[in-house]
Amino acid sequence: MNFNWMAWTAPTASFFGIIFCLLVIMTIWELKCPGGGPRIGILRFETTRGDRLFVSLLGSAFIHIFWLALFPGLSLYWALVFSCIYALAVFRWV
Amino acid sequence: MIAKQTNQKAWFMVLPVFLVVAFSAVIPLMTVVNYSVQDTFGNNVFTWVGMDWFKDLIHSERFHAAFLKQLMFSGIILLIEVPLGIMIALAMPKKGWGVPVCLISMALPLLIPWNVVGTIWQIFGRVDIGLLGHSLASLGFDYNYTQDPIAAWITLIIMDVWHWTSLVVLLCYAGLCSIPEAYYQAAKIDGASRWSVFRYIQLPKMQRVLLIAILLRFMDSFMIYTEPFVITGGGPGNSTTFMSIDLVKLAIGQFDLGPAAAMSLVYFLVILLLCWVFYTVMSNIGEESSNGGK
């Protein structure tokens, strides 16, 4: 099959590869500890670990967008670092 | 002790849906992500540009204006359609011949295709041949949606209210019909006022359907394209150029696939965020009220 029409690049392929790996890890985690690990965190409503992954990914996307808006001259890798810290915080406290 | 049996056949039932969603949504979305970091002049030849389209978009006044207009349109729509829908649902009869008449009348606007709705209102609002436009002009109002931005906005809002309030009405009516008669009898014995009945019986029982109604109306109005395109084409000037119209101009009119893909992704993320916030807030309000009622 020819996928040239999708205009793949190495960075975008890695991006989707990482998201796919995250989903695989979450599936394995769920198989090991079923139920989704629901808990009430700082947002004062119940979240499962799937919710936390969603909030982490969505928040990371906005961190990158705001980084581009506020610091156009600085490297985007800093936004990636902040996103990782943010995701860890979400999984720890949300 | 009874061994718990698990049936995994459901996964095979889900598989066709998974494949359809992958084919119709996930793969196109991946392609959009790929386009958003590249430039092309056609012939399937792409050049890497990194985050340039996103930087341009975020600092673009045209995008800010379209985004604000879209947000304002959705806000106005929700502020009008939700209370109006609840009021009409409350006023509708619960039994007798009036029920089918009301239900069919309410369902009729929902059956009309979006481009036809646009055409109906485009003609209806015209000053020369349209009933609305001509009547307003005869009464001395300076109404012309092709020249006046406020008239264009009012036309679009009235058109959307006419088209979609029925959805809110039907959902609320379904919620109201599910309330057992005993609740009303208990309220009558307690001497509850009409407002108390609404506040403590009808509104809590409608909360779930209202959540669906608000979500559906928000998503639809935030992505509205066909009707404003047919009625105003984004004008006069750029006064009704919402994000969807701007996106189509960029992608199909100018064939700027890279910037259009970047705009699509930001548009998608905003919708995703707002829907998640709406859903989370509304479902938690629903849970709190149902827990409080126990």
Tab-separated table of C-alpha atoms in Angstrom, chain A residues 3-9 11-13 15-16 43-46 51 54-55 58 61-62 64-66 68-70 72 76, chain B residues 26-31 33-35 37-38 44 46 48 51 54-55 58-59 265-266 269-270 272-273 276 280 284 287-288:
chain	number	residue	atom	x	y	z
A	3	PHE	CA	0.853	6.032	1.904
A	4	ASN	CA	2.543	8.932	0.114
A	5	TRP	CA	-0.759	10.809	-0.036
A	6	MET	CA	-0.646	11.074	3.758
A	7	ALA	CA	2.594	13.100	3.477
A	8	TRP	CA	4.339	11.343	6.363
A	9	THR	CA	7.403	12.874	7.989
A	11	PRO	CA	8.611	13.852	13.390
A	12	THR	CA	4.870	13.298	12.815
A	13	ALA	CA	5.388	9.526	12.601
A	15	PHE	CA	4.448	11.765	17.420
A	16	PHE	CA	1.789	9.214	16.500
A	43	LEU	CA	-10.501	19.024	40.504
A	44	ARG	CA	-13.044	17.617	43.023
A	45	PHE	CA	-14.579	15.109	40.634
A	46	GLU	CA	-13.869	11.487	39.886
A	51	ASP	CA	-9.383	10.653	31.908
A	54	PHE	CA	-6.844	12.647	28.024
A	55	VAL	CA	-6.386	15.727	30.238
A	58	LEU	CA	-5.120	17.921	25.676
A	61	ALA	CA	-1.371	20.466	23.140
A	62	PHE	CA	-2.456	23.797	24.631
A	64	HIS	CA	2.599	23.936	23.042
A	65	ILE	CA	0.161	26.397	21.408
A	66	PHE	CA	0.572	28.963	24.206
A	68	LEU	CA	4.320	29.345	20.392
A	69	ALA	CA	2.136	32.385	21.111
A	70	LEU	CA	4.105	33.709	24.086
A	72	PRO	CA	8.000	32.361	19.538
A	76	LEU	CA	9.593	24.118	21.540
B	26	VAL	CA	-8.335	8.821	12.617
B	27	ILE	CA	-6.476	8.450	9.296
B	28	PRO	CA	-7.781	11.803	7.914
B	29	LEU	CA	-6.818	13.468	11.214
B	30	MET	CA	-3.310	11.992	10.954
B	31	THR	CA	-3.067	13.359	7.425
B	33	VAL	CA	-1.374	16.675	11.292
B	34	ASN	CA	1.124	15.766	8.579
B	35	TYR	CA	-0.047	18.632	6.354
B	37	VAL	CA	3.919	20.990	9.402
B	38	GLN	CA	4.516	21.092	5.637
B	44	ASN	CA	1.938	15.487	-3.743
B	46	PHE	CA	5.709	18.568	0.375
B	48	TRP	CA	8.944	20.687	5.822
B	51	MET	CA	5.705	25.043	13.376
B	54	PHE	CA	0.958	27.466	13.798
B	55	LYS	CA	3.030	30.583	14.622
B	58	ILE	CA	-1.694	32.183	16.483
B	59	HIS	CA	-0.525	35.707	15.671
B	265	LEU	CA	-6.091	21.328	14.421
B	266	VAL	CA	-6.442	24.414	16.635
B	269	LEU	CA	-8.518	21.266	20.022
B	270	VAL	CA	-10.752	24.177	21.062
B	272	LEU	CA	-12.431	19.160	22.232
B	273	LEU	CA	-11.564	21.314	25.249
B	276	TRP	CA	-14.854	18.206	27.719
B	280	THR	CA	-17.510	17.316	32.932
B	284	ASN	CA	-20.882	16.520	37.857
B	287	GLU	CA	-24.339	13.598	39.937
B	288	GLU	CA	-24.263	16.081	42.811
